[in-house]
């Protein structure tokens, strides 16, 4: 029986890697300029962390987690998102003590047992960006600025920012009750999921995608009209700063996001080019989370980018040659000098390769071509007798003799090694 990759997982093959390296480099470069430092946390954690951190009633926790018993009976879970683990690490290592405005980011795989389809996998990757200890609306706006700048740095031009405020502990509970009451009237006609959510987590009804429910949802009371003065001011300032920074956005009172921990600002960036899975990144403010997970009372804001979806949106790069100099020792005596030259070139920073299988001259030239080699260095009987290498310039279709003693310097100069 053939063993295949597990359903919902995928290999990122060498041809796709340039895009991934570009998006990783862009993350390190851009986030460094905004004062973020990288953090790496484990891919599995105690199940309790996610149950508490994400919310027991969320889809992720009720349906999508990869949870298993360890051999000692403790319950572990493959992380479905990065924030909970990062918050755990921030608390465990008292990072807030040394850095009252802590800015960190992480790159890595996440695991959710969802129905696999284009842009939706069971193992997928995220870039996760988090700032702790900052309550000002300025950080919400900056977070959004970073998110947009990151997509632009990856070459993504078509995107749409959607923004909302979901209130806080002062105004949201009353709104949720209003919503629950309003939903009771509609209960019989709603989809099954919404009937359940109407009782357990009414806010989640707002991002139901079932077509028949849309009209009812549009008629529900909107959070926008129920924000307290502080939340209203905070949101107005976020919007003002986005305008100042020239970042266009669309308001949507239905953007509540899937995780329970959000307060005030929530945002998402969508792309029409992604089809049904159109959200490339999402985030917001989560001021109570650190406290809820046993840490100090510090604010948090952040977002997560889905890297598979981002890679789909990135423009195809020029495929780059993999080799500067292809060495062609044509006789068995030529092998040793070729091996030494190959090592010396590589040490000098030149990408050098040779064909250790000793195939025909023609097939070696074909190989050099396929690897995108700019030069081929040939050493046959004729060259050996004259103490030279033949250097063929593949771009210009020219060749010249270069004395043995000068060959390394010559190739280094030609390739800027
Ligand atoms: P969606 O609405 O697509 O289910 P989400 O709200 O569950 O997204 P978040 O938890 O906010 O997503 O994660 C942030 C980003 O991670 C998403 O915008 C998306 O790009 C990506 N993402 C989430 N789940 C998956 C998945 N199963 N496969 C691939 N990417 C995903
Ligand atoms: Mg989801």
Tab-separated table of C-alpha atoms and ligand atoms in Angstrom:
chain	number	residue	atom	x	y	z
A	1	UNK	CA	0.000	0.000	0.000
A	2	UNK	CA	1.253	3.452	-0.889
A	3	UNK	CA	1.674	5.759	2.071
A	4	UNK	CA	0.431	9.255	1.327
A	5	UNK	CA	0.455	12.550	3.204
A	6	UNK	CA	-2.316	12.669	5.808
A	7	UNK	CA	-5.561	14.253	4.582
A	8	UNK	CA	-5.447	18.011	5.055
A	9	UNK	CA	-1.646	18.175	5.209
A	10	UNK	CA	0.559	19.119	2.301
A	11	UNK	CA	4.177	19.110	1.280
A	12	UNK	CA	5.776	22.408	0.404
A	13	UNK	CA	7.982	21.327	-2.480
A	14	UNK	CA	11.265	22.950	-3.586
A	15	UNK	CA	9.560	24.890	-6.403
A	16	UNK	CA	7.280	26.602	-3.868
A	17	UNK	CA	10.038	27.350	-1.383
A	18	UNK	CA	11.207	30.659	-2.916
A	19	UNK	CA	7.786	32.190	-2.129
A	20	UNK	CA	7.933	30.854	1.435
A	21	UNK	CA	11.443	32.152	1.958
A	22	UNK	CA	10.361	35.526	0.600
A	23	UNK	CA	7.453	35.748	3.018
A	24	UNK	CA	9.652	34.636	5.921
A	25	UNK	CA	12.353	37.170	5.037
A	26	UNK	CA	9.716	39.889	4.692
A	27	UNK	CA	8.429	39.035	8.178
A	28	UNK	CA	11.853	39.244	9.807
A	29	UNK	CA	12.757	42.447	7.979
A	30	UNK	CA	9.501	44.350	8.356
A	31	UNK	CA	8.731	43.357	11.934
A	32	UNK	CA	12.263	44.204	13.013
A	33	UNK	CA	11.679	47.766	11.789
A	34	UNK	CA	8.542	48.001	13.935
A	35	UNK	CA	10.389	46.802	17.048
A	36	UNK	CA	9.175	43.188	17.130
A	37	UNK	CA	11.373	40.263	18.156
A	38	UNK	CA	10.827	36.637	17.246
A	39	UNK	CA	9.606	34.062	19.771
A	40	UNK	CA	9.303	30.282	19.214
A	41	UNK	CA	6.994	28.237	21.402
A	42	UNK	CA	6.208	24.484	21.305
A	43	UNK	CA	3.670	23.081	18.846
A	44	UNK	CA	1.847	21.251	21.641
A	45	UNK	CA	0.614	22.503	24.980
A	46	UNK	CA	-1.656	21.355	27.774
A	47	UNK	CA	-5.219	21.156	26.462
A	48	UNK	CA	-6.418	23.355	29.314
A	49	UNK	CA	-4.463	26.309	27.886
A	50	UNK	CA	-6.523	26.374	24.698
A	51	UNK	CA	-9.829	25.594	26.412
A	52	UNK	CA	-9.276	28.633	28.637
A	53	UNK	CA	-7.459	30.839	26.155
A	54	UNK	CA	-9.637	30.413	23.079
A	55	UNK	CA	-12.990	29.835	24.737
A	56	UNK	CA	-14.761	26.547	25.491
A	57	UNK	CA	-17.684	27.410	23.193
A	58	UNK	CA	-15.696	28.274	20.079
A	59	UNK	CA	-15.659	26.081	16.973
A	60	UNK	CA	-11.936	25.581	17.409
A	61	UNK	CA	-12.242	24.134	20.890
A	62	UNK	CA	-15.467	22.186	20.389
A	63	UNK	CA	-14.703	20.667	16.987
A	64	UNK	CA	-11.281	21.341	15.581
A	65	UNK	CA	-8.567	20.504	18.084
A	66	UNK	CA	-6.110	17.634	17.788
A	67	UNK	CA	-6.190	16.474	21.381
A	68	UNK	CA	-4.571	13.310	22.693
A	69	UNK	CA	-3.667	11.691	25.980
A	70	UNK	CA	-0.001	11.541	26.742
A	71	UNK	CA	1.354	8.293	28.186
A	72	UNK	CA	1.049	9.671	31.714
A	73	UNK	CA	-2.614	10.462	31.149
A	74	UNK	CA	-2.254	14.237	30.771
A	75	UNK	CA	-4.224	15.791	27.932
A	76	UNK	CA	-2.195	17.555	25.260
A	77	UNK	CA	-3.271	19.483	22.158
A	78	UNK	CA	-1.494	20.465	18.957
A	79	UNK	CA	-1.757	24.244	18.897
A	80	UNK	CA	-4.669	25.478	16.743
A	81	UNK	CA	-3.393	29.065	16.968
A	82	UNK	CA	-0.362	30.814	18.390
A	83	UNK	CA	-1.600	33.465	20.808
A	84	UNK	CA	-2.424	31.192	23.757
A	85	UNK	CA	1.039	29.585	23.717
A	86	UNK	CA	2.760	32.944	23.409
A	87	UNK	CA	0.756	34.339	26.329
A	88	UNK	CA	1.650	31.259	28.360
A	89	UNK	CA	5.341	31.866	27.617
A	90	UNK	CA	5.075	35.587	28.422
A	91	UNK	CA	3.599	34.737	31.834
A	92	UNK	CA	5.919	31.811	32.547
A	93	UNK	CA	9.074	33.829	31.836
A	94	UNK	CA	7.816	37.121	33.294
A	95	UNK	CA	8.610	38.826	30.017
A	96	UNK	CA	6.471	41.805	30.986
A	97	UNK	CA	8.855	42.617	33.857
A	98	UNK	CA	11.764	43.266	31.571
A	99	UNK	CA	9.772	44.781	28.742
A	100	UNK	CA	6.584	46.677	29.646
A	101	UNK	CA	5.841	47.185	25.939
A	102	UNK	CA	6.534	43.701	24.655
A	103	UNK	CA	6.355	43.139	20.902
A	104	UNK	CA	6.854	39.621	19.578
A	105	UNK	CA	6.103	37.557	16.478
A	106	UNK	CA	6.158	33.874	15.647
A	107	UNK	CA	6.127	31.737	12.511
A	108	UNK	CA	5.082	28.123	12.449
A	109	UNK	CA	2.536	25.358	11.863
A	110	UNK	CA	-0.950	25.260	13.419
A	111	UNK	CA	-3.347	22.316	13.506
A	112	UNK	CA	-7.124	22.292	13.133
A	113	UNK	CA	-9.333	19.377	12.180
A	114	UNK	CA	-11.387	21.196	9.537
A	115	UNK	CA	-12.781	20.027	6.232
A	116	UNK	CA	-9.829	20.321	3.837
A	117	UNK	CA	-10.310	22.431	0.711
A	118	UNK	CA	-8.395	25.062	-1.219
A	119	UNK	CA	-6.810	27.424	1.323
A	120	UNK	CA	-7.999	25.291	4.246
A	121	UNK	CA	-5.783	22.578	5.678
A	122	UNK	CA	-5.418	20.584	8.873
A	123	UNK	CA	-1.793	21.591	9.228
A	124	UNK	CA	-1.253	25.143	8.039
A	125	UNK	CA	1.155	27.941	8.854
A	126	UNK	CA	0.754	31.342	10.387
A	127	UNK	CA	2.742	34.448	11.037
A	128	UNK	CA	1.532	35.675	14.387
A	129	UNK	CA	2.230	39.200	15.656
A	130	UNK	CA	1.493	40.291	19.234
A	131	UNK	CA	2.029	43.432	21.331
A	132	UNK	CA	1.500	43.369	25.093
A	133	UNK	CA	1.105	46.149	27.632
A	134	UNK	CA	-0.200	48.828	25.257
A	135	UNK	CA	-3.745	50.094	25.692
A	136	UNK	CA	-3.664	53.100	23.385
A	137	UNK	CA	-5.679	53.044	20.142
A	138	UNK	CA	-2.390	53.976	18.497
A	139	UNK	CA	-1.227	50.384	18.844
A	140	UNK	CA	-4.436	49.061	17.230
A	141	UNK	CA	-3.829	51.357	14.276
A	142	UNK	CA	-0.145	50.451	14.126
A	143	UNK	CA	-1.005	46.746	14.245
A	144	UNK	CA	-3.250	47.216	11.228
A	145	UNK	CA	-0.562	49.274	9.511
A	146	UNK	CA	1.932	46.437	10.068
A	147	UNK	CA	-0.532	43.888	8.686
A	148	UNK	CA	-1.110	45.902	5.519
A	149	UNK	CA	2.599	46.703	5.133
A	150	UNK	CA	3.407	43.006	5.455
A	151	UNK	CA	1.057	42.018	2.642
A	152	UNK	CA	2.481	44.804	0.484
A	153	UNK	CA	6.038	43.676	1.280
A	154	UNK	CA	5.057	40.241	-0.023
A	155	UNK	CA	3.825	41.798	-3.266
A	156	UNK	CA	0.096	41.469	-2.533
A	157	UNK	CA	-1.755	44.467	-3.968
A	158	UNK	CA	-5.415	43.422	-3.985
A	159	UNK	CA	-6.761	43.333	-0.458
A	160	UNK	CA	-9.522	44.782	1.616
A	161	UNK	CA	-9.375	45.720	5.284
A	162	UNK	CA	-12.538	45.145	7.316
A	163	UNK	CA	-12.877	46.697	10.758
A	164	UNK	CA	-15.197	46.540	13.749
A	165	UNK	CA	-15.357	47.114	17.479
A	166	UNK	CA	-16.891	44.353	19.589
A	167	UNK	CA	-17.008	46.408	22.795
A	168	UNK	CA	-15.594	45.393	26.160
A	169	UNK	CA	-16.685	43.946	29.503
A	170	UNK	CA	-18.664	47.112	30.261
A	171	UNK	CA	-20.843	47.245	27.179
A	172	UNK	CA	-20.726	43.856	25.487
A	173	UNK	CA	-22.652	41.777	28.066
A	174	UNK	CA	-25.715	44.032	27.718
A	175	UNK	CA	-25.445	43.857	23.928
A	176	UNK	CA	-25.125	40.072	24.004
A	177	UNK	CA	-28.323	39.894	26.089
A	178	UNK	CA	-30.119	42.170	23.631
A	179	UNK	CA	-28.920	39.901	20.848
A	180	UNK	CA	-30.004	36.756	22.674
A	181	UNK	CA	-33.474	38.163	23.207
A	182	UNK	CA	-33.738	39.207	19.565
A	183	UNK	CA	-32.569	35.761	18.452
A	184	UNK	CA	-35.267	33.950	20.448
A	185	UNK	CA	-37.874	35.304	18.054
A	186	UNK	CA	-36.048	33.820	15.090
A	187	UNK	CA	-34.970	30.547	16.689
A	188	UNK	CA	-37.229	28.185	14.723
A	189	UNK	CA	-36.042	29.418	11.306
A	190	UNK	CA	-32.284	29.572	12.013
A	191	UNK	CA	-29.745	26.945	11.003
A	192	UNK	CA	-28.864	24.328	13.616
A	193	UNK	CA	-25.530	25.895	14.448
A	194	UNK	CA	-27.139	29.274	15.030
A	195	UNK	CA	-29.833	27.790	17.259
A	196	UNK	CA	-27.064	26.434	19.461
A	197	UNK	CA	-24.992	29.636	19.265
A	198	UNK	CA	-28.035	31.762	20.109
A	199	UNK	CA	-27.895	30.297	23.593
A	200	UNK	CA	-24.203	29.587	24.140
A	201	UNK	CA	-22.432	32.343	22.173
A	202	UNK	CA	-24.896	34.673	20.419
A	203	UNK	CA	-22.155	36.878	18.910
A	204	UNK	CA	-21.083	33.970	16.731
A	205	UNK	CA	-24.449	34.053	14.967
A	206	UNK	CA	-23.212	37.239	13.304
A	207	UNK	CA	-20.619	35.401	11.255
A	208	UNK	CA	-22.893	32.586	10.152
A	209	UNK	CA	-22.439	32.003	6.421
A	210	UNK	CA	-25.636	30.004	5.756
A	211	UNK	CA	-27.458	31.892	2.940
A	212	UNK	CA	-30.964	31.487	4.399
A	213	UNK	CA	-29.902	33.129	7.673
A	214	UNK	CA	-28.446	36.278	6.126
A	215	UNK	CA	-31.605	38.339	5.960
A	216	UNK	CA	-32.467	37.620	9.601
A	217	UNK	CA	-28.898	38.491	10.679
A	218	UNK	CA	-28.923	41.823	8.858
A	219	UNK	CA	-32.001	42.765	10.877
A	220	UNK	CA	-30.419	42.018	14.281
A	221	UNK	CA	-29.380	44.805	16.680
A	222	UNK	CA	-25.875	46.057	15.846
A	223	UNK	CA	-23.022	46.303	18.357
A	224	UNK	CA	-22.127	49.698	16.919
A	225	UNK	CA	-25.152	51.246	18.607
A	226	UNK	CA	-24.380	49.599	21.964
A	227	UNK	CA	-20.739	50.580	22.608
A	228	UNK	CA	-19.922	52.422	25.855
A	229	UNK	CA	-18.328	55.871	25.616
A	230	UNK	CA	-14.783	54.542	26.174
A	231	UNK	CA	-15.097	51.900	23.466
A	232	UNK	CA	-16.659	54.434	21.106
A	233	UNK	CA	-13.806	56.910	21.654
A	234	UNK	CA	-11.179	54.202	21.299
A	235	UNK	CA	-12.658	53.017	18.021
A	236	UNK	CA	-13.067	56.549	16.661
A	237	UNK	CA	-9.377	57.190	17.345
A	238	UNK	CA	-8.309	53.955	15.617
A	239	UNK	CA	-10.325	54.986	12.562
A	240	UNK	CA	-8.936	58.524	12.646
A	241	UNK	CA	-5.353	57.280	12.739
A	242	UNK	CA	-5.970	54.851	9.886
A	243	UNK	CA	-7.220	57.772	7.810
A	244	UNK	CA	-4.163	59.781	8.841
A	245	UNK	CA	-1.918	56.938	7.698
A	246	UNK	CA	-3.800	56.589	4.422
A	247	UNK	CA	-5.084	53.069	5.089
A	248	UNK	CA	-8.519	52.461	3.544
A	249	UNK	CA	-11.000	50.290	5.458
A	250	UNK	CA	-14.578	49.122	5.423
A	251	UNK	CA	-16.633	48.903	8.627
A	252	UNK	CA	-18.553	45.712	9.316
A	253	UNK	CA	-20.628	45.302	12.456
A	254	UNK	CA	-20.665	41.566	11.798
A	255	UNK	CA	-16.938	41.037	12.170
A	256	UNK	CA	-16.816	39.330	15.573
A	257	UNK	CA	-14.004	36.821	14.861
A	258	UNK	CA	-13.933	33.211	15.959
A	259	UNK	CA	-12.121	33.508	19.250
A	260	UNK	CA	-13.763	34.610	22.481
A	261	UNK	CA	-10.958	36.761	23.738
A	262	UNK	CA	-11.349	39.801	21.493
A	263	UNK	CA	-12.376	43.186	22.936
A	264	UNK	CA	-12.831	46.480	21.121
A	265	UNK	CA	-10.980	46.420	17.801
A	266	UNK	CA	-11.315	43.428	15.476
A	267	UNK	CA	-10.065	43.378	11.900
A	268	UNK	CA	-9.611	41.093	8.961
A	269	UNK	CA	-8.002	41.456	5.571
A	270	UNK	CA	-9.776	39.760	2.703
A	271	UNK	CA	-8.793	39.020	-0.845
A	272	UNK	CA	-11.237	38.312	-3.639
A	273	UNK	CA	-8.593	36.186	-5.329
A	274	UNK	CA	-8.848	33.495	-2.646
A	275	UNK	CA	-12.391	32.333	-3.446
A	276	UNK	CA	-14.426	30.924	-0.563
A	277	UNK	CA	-11.542	31.028	1.939
A	278	UNK	CA	-11.144	34.761	1.432
A	279	UNK	CA	-9.621	35.819	4.748
A	280	UNK	CA	-5.849	36.119	4.616
A	281	UNK	CA	-5.353	37.523	8.101
A	282	UNK	CA	-7.319	38.453	11.189
A	283	UNK	CA	-6.717	39.983	14.562
A	284	UNK	CA	-7.678	42.509	17.174
A	285	UNK	CA	-7.387	43.513	20.798
A	286	UNK	CA	-7.558	40.970	23.640
A	287	UNK	CA	-6.961	42.900	26.846
A	288	UNK	CA	-8.257	40.283	29.315
A	289	UNK	CA	-6.462	37.256	27.937
A	290	UNK	CA	-3.187	37.482	29.865
A	291	UNK	CA	-5.110	37.847	33.130
A	292	UNK	CA	-7.491	34.993	32.229
A	293	UNK	CA	-4.513	32.723	31.691
A	294	UNK	CA	-3.132	33.525	35.141
A	295	UNK	CA	-0.889	36.488	34.324
A	296	UNK	CA	-0.881	40.169	35.230
A	297	UNK	CA	-3.481	42.625	33.962
A	298	UNK	CA	-1.817	43.676	30.703
A	299	UNK	CA	-3.363	44.616	27.410
A	300	UNK	CA	-2.779	42.671	24.206
A	301	UNK	CA	-3.292	43.218	20.492
A	302	UNK	CA	-2.286	41.048	17.583
A	303	UNK	CA	-3.074	39.339	14.324
A	304	UNK	CA	-2.337	36.112	12.488
A	305	UNK	CA	-1.669	35.717	8.769
A	306	UNK	CA	-2.436	32.427	7.026
A	307	UNK	CA	0.738	31.736	5.088
A	308	UNK	CA	-0.704	29.192	2.622
A	309	UNK	CA	-3.295	31.787	1.606
A	310	UNK	CA	-0.635	34.486	1.458
A	311	UNK	CA	1.569	32.278	-0.749
A	312	UNK	CA	-1.395	31.817	-3.132
A	313	UNK	CA	-1.662	35.611	-3.485
A	314	UNK	CA	2.012	36.308	-4.048
A	315	UNK	CA	3.178	37.096	-7.579
A	316	UNK	CA	5.195	34.296	-9.145
A	317	UNK	CA	8.872	35.194	-8.879
A	318	UNK	CA	11.454	34.753	-11.622
A	319	UNK	CA	12.786	31.252	-11.265
A	320	UNK	CA	16.418	31.715	-10.412
A	321	UNK	CA	19.341	29.591	-11.617
A	322	UNK	CA	20.766	27.275	-9.008
A	323	UNK	CA	24.349	27.263	-10.178
A	324	UNK	CA	27.022	29.816	-11.142
A	325	UNK	CA	29.688	27.446	-12.395
A	326	UNK	CA	29.128	23.928	-13.657
A	327	UNK	CA	32.331	21.890	-13.699
A	328	UNK	CA	32.873	19.331	-16.429
A	329	UNK	CA	35.913	17.112	-15.812
A	330	UNK	CA	35.965	14.987	-18.969
A	331	UNK	CA	38.577	12.407	-17.937
A	332	UNK	CA	39.245	10.457	-14.764
A	333	UNK	CA	42.455	12.488	-14.228
A	334	UNK	CA	40.426	15.678	-14.355
A	335	UNK	CA	38.201	14.659	-11.450
A	336	UNK	CA	40.612	15.585	-8.644
A	337	UNK	CA	41.413	19.133	-9.796
A	338	UNK	CA	37.679	19.618	-10.447
A	339	UNK	CA	36.773	18.497	-6.919
A	340	UNK	CA	39.351	20.874	-5.417
A	341	UNK	CA	38.203	23.754	-7.609
A	342	UNK	CA	34.572	22.998	-6.714
A	343	UNK	CA	35.403	23.187	-2.997
A	344	UNK	CA	37.416	26.406	-3.415
A	345	UNK	CA	34.631	28.064	-5.407
A	346	UNK	CA	32.000	27.114	-2.818
A	347	UNK	CA	34.221	28.440	-0.035
A	348	UNK	CA	34.500	31.699	-1.977
A	349	UNK	CA	30.692	31.951	-2.095
A	350	UNK	CA	30.255	30.762	-5.678
A	351	UNK	CA	27.536	28.202	-6.380
A	352	UNK	CA	29.477	25.397	-8.034
A	353	UNK	CA	28.311	21.936	-9.079
A	354	UNK	CA	29.626	19.002	-11.031
A	355	UNK	CA	28.167	15.806	-12.333
A	356	UNK	CA	29.738	13.032	-10.280
A	357	UNK	CA	28.252	10.362	-12.545
A	358	UNK	CA	30.575	11.234	-15.419
A	359	UNK	CA	27.969	11.238	-18.192
A	360	UNK	CA	28.533	12.259	-21.810
A	361	UNK	CA	29.618	15.804	-22.654
A	362	UNK	CA	26.289	16.490	-24.284
A	363	UNK	CA	24.251	15.403	-21.299
A	364	UNK	CA	26.450	17.471	-18.995
A	365	UNK	CA	25.852	20.575	-21.068
A	366	UNK	CA	22.139	19.871	-20.881
A	367	UNK	CA	22.392	19.563	-17.132
A	368	UNK	CA	24.326	22.845	-16.879
A	369	UNK	CA	21.582	24.506	-18.883
A	370	UNK	CA	18.850	23.080	-16.678
A	371	UNK	CA	20.595	24.300	-13.536
A	372	UNK	CA	20.856	27.764	-15.030
A	373	UNK	CA	24.669	27.748	-14.877
A	374	UNK	CA	26.280	30.947	-16.147
A	375	UNK	CA	29.643	29.306	-16.836
A	376	UNK	CA	30.797	25.795	-17.605
A	377	UNK	CA	34.426	24.952	-16.742
A	378	UNK	CA	35.700	22.143	-18.961
A	379	UNK	CA	38.835	20.101	-18.289
A	380	UNK	CA	39.581	17.402	-20.904
A	381	UNK	CA	42.731	15.836	-22.381
A	382	UNK	CA	43.358	18.785	-24.656
A	383	UNK	CA	43.037	21.331	-21.820
A	384	UNK	CA	45.226	19.244	-19.482
A	385	UNK	CA	47.994	19.087	-22.099
A	386	UNK	CA	47.969	22.890	-22.397
A	387	UNK	CA	47.570	23.577	-18.638
A	388	UNK	CA	44.276	25.464	-19.076
A	389	UNK	CA	40.525	25.152	-18.454
A	390	UNK	CA	38.014	26.021	-21.141
A	391	UNK	CA	35.466	28.436	-19.712
A	392	UNK	CA	32.232	28.615	-21.628
A	393	UNK	CA	30.012	31.649	-21.022
A	394	UNK	CA	26.511	30.219	-21.388
A	395	UNK	CA	24.764	33.584	-21.720
A	396	UNK	CA	27.013	34.917	-24.451
A	397	UNK	CA	27.830	31.564	-26.080
A	398	UNK	CA	31.537	32.426	-25.992
A	399	UNK	CA	34.475	30.470	-24.683
A	400	UNK	CA	38.024	31.193	-23.636
A	401	UNK	CA	41.069	29.390	-22.219
A	402	UNK	CA	42.086	30.260	-18.673
A	403	UNK	CA	45.425	29.041	-17.220
A	404	UNK	CA	45.108	26.541	-14.361
A	405	UNK	CA	46.862	28.888	-11.932
A	406	UNK	CA	44.336	31.693	-12.559
A	407	UNK	CA	41.159	29.670	-12.790
A	408	UNK	CA	39.874	30.279	-9.246
A	409	UNK	CA	40.484	34.040	-9.375
A	410	UNK	CA	39.024	34.241	-12.867
A	411	UNK	CA	35.771	32.497	-11.916
A	412	UNK	CA	35.479	34.476	-8.695
A	413	UNK	CA	35.781	37.722	-10.631
A	414	UNK	CA	33.297	36.617	-13.283
A	415	UNK	CA	30.685	35.582	-10.728
A	416	UNK	CA	31.436	38.227	-8.088
A	417	UNK	CA	32.100	35.405	-5.622
B	1	LIG	P1	-11.562	31.203	8.442
B	1	LIG	O1	-12.649	32.197	8.521
B	1	LIG	O2	-10.982	31.091	7.086
B	1	LIG	O3	-11.913	29.879	9.064
B	1	LIG	P2	-10.362	31.890	10.947
B	1	LIG	O4	-11.150	33.037	11.415
B	1	LIG	O5	-10.630	30.547	11.517
B	1	LIG	O6	-10.378	31.822	9.338
B	1	LIG	P3	-7.999	32.740	12.332
B	1	LIG	O7	-8.138	31.805	13.444
B	1	LIG	O8	-8.260	34.170	12.550
B	1	LIG	O9	-8.829	32.228	11.086
B	1	LIG	O10	-6.543	32.589	11.676
B	1	LIG	C1	-5.938	33.638	10.926
B	1	LIG	C2	-5.661	33.210	9.515
B	1	LIG	O11	-5.144	31.889	9.465
B	1	LIG	C3	-6.877	33.159	8.619
B	1	LIG	O12	-7.179	34.419	8.129
B	1	LIG	C4	-6.412	32.232	7.512
B	1	LIG	O13	-5.626	32.919	6.549
B	1	LIG	C5	-5.530	31.266	8.252
B	1	LIG	N1	-6.227	29.998	8.522
B	1	LIG	C6	-7.120	29.722	9.498
B	1	LIG	N2	-7.511	28.438	9.441
B	1	LIG	C7	-6.844	27.877	8.388
B	1	LIG	C8	-6.804	26.578	7.811
B	1	LIG	N3	-7.512	25.565	8.309
B	1	LIG	N4	-6.006	26.374	6.723
B	1	LIG	C9	-5.255	27.375	6.209
B	1	LIG	N5	-5.248	28.628	6.714
B	1	LIG	C10	-6.036	28.880	7.793
B	2	LIG	MG1	-11.798	28.955	10.909
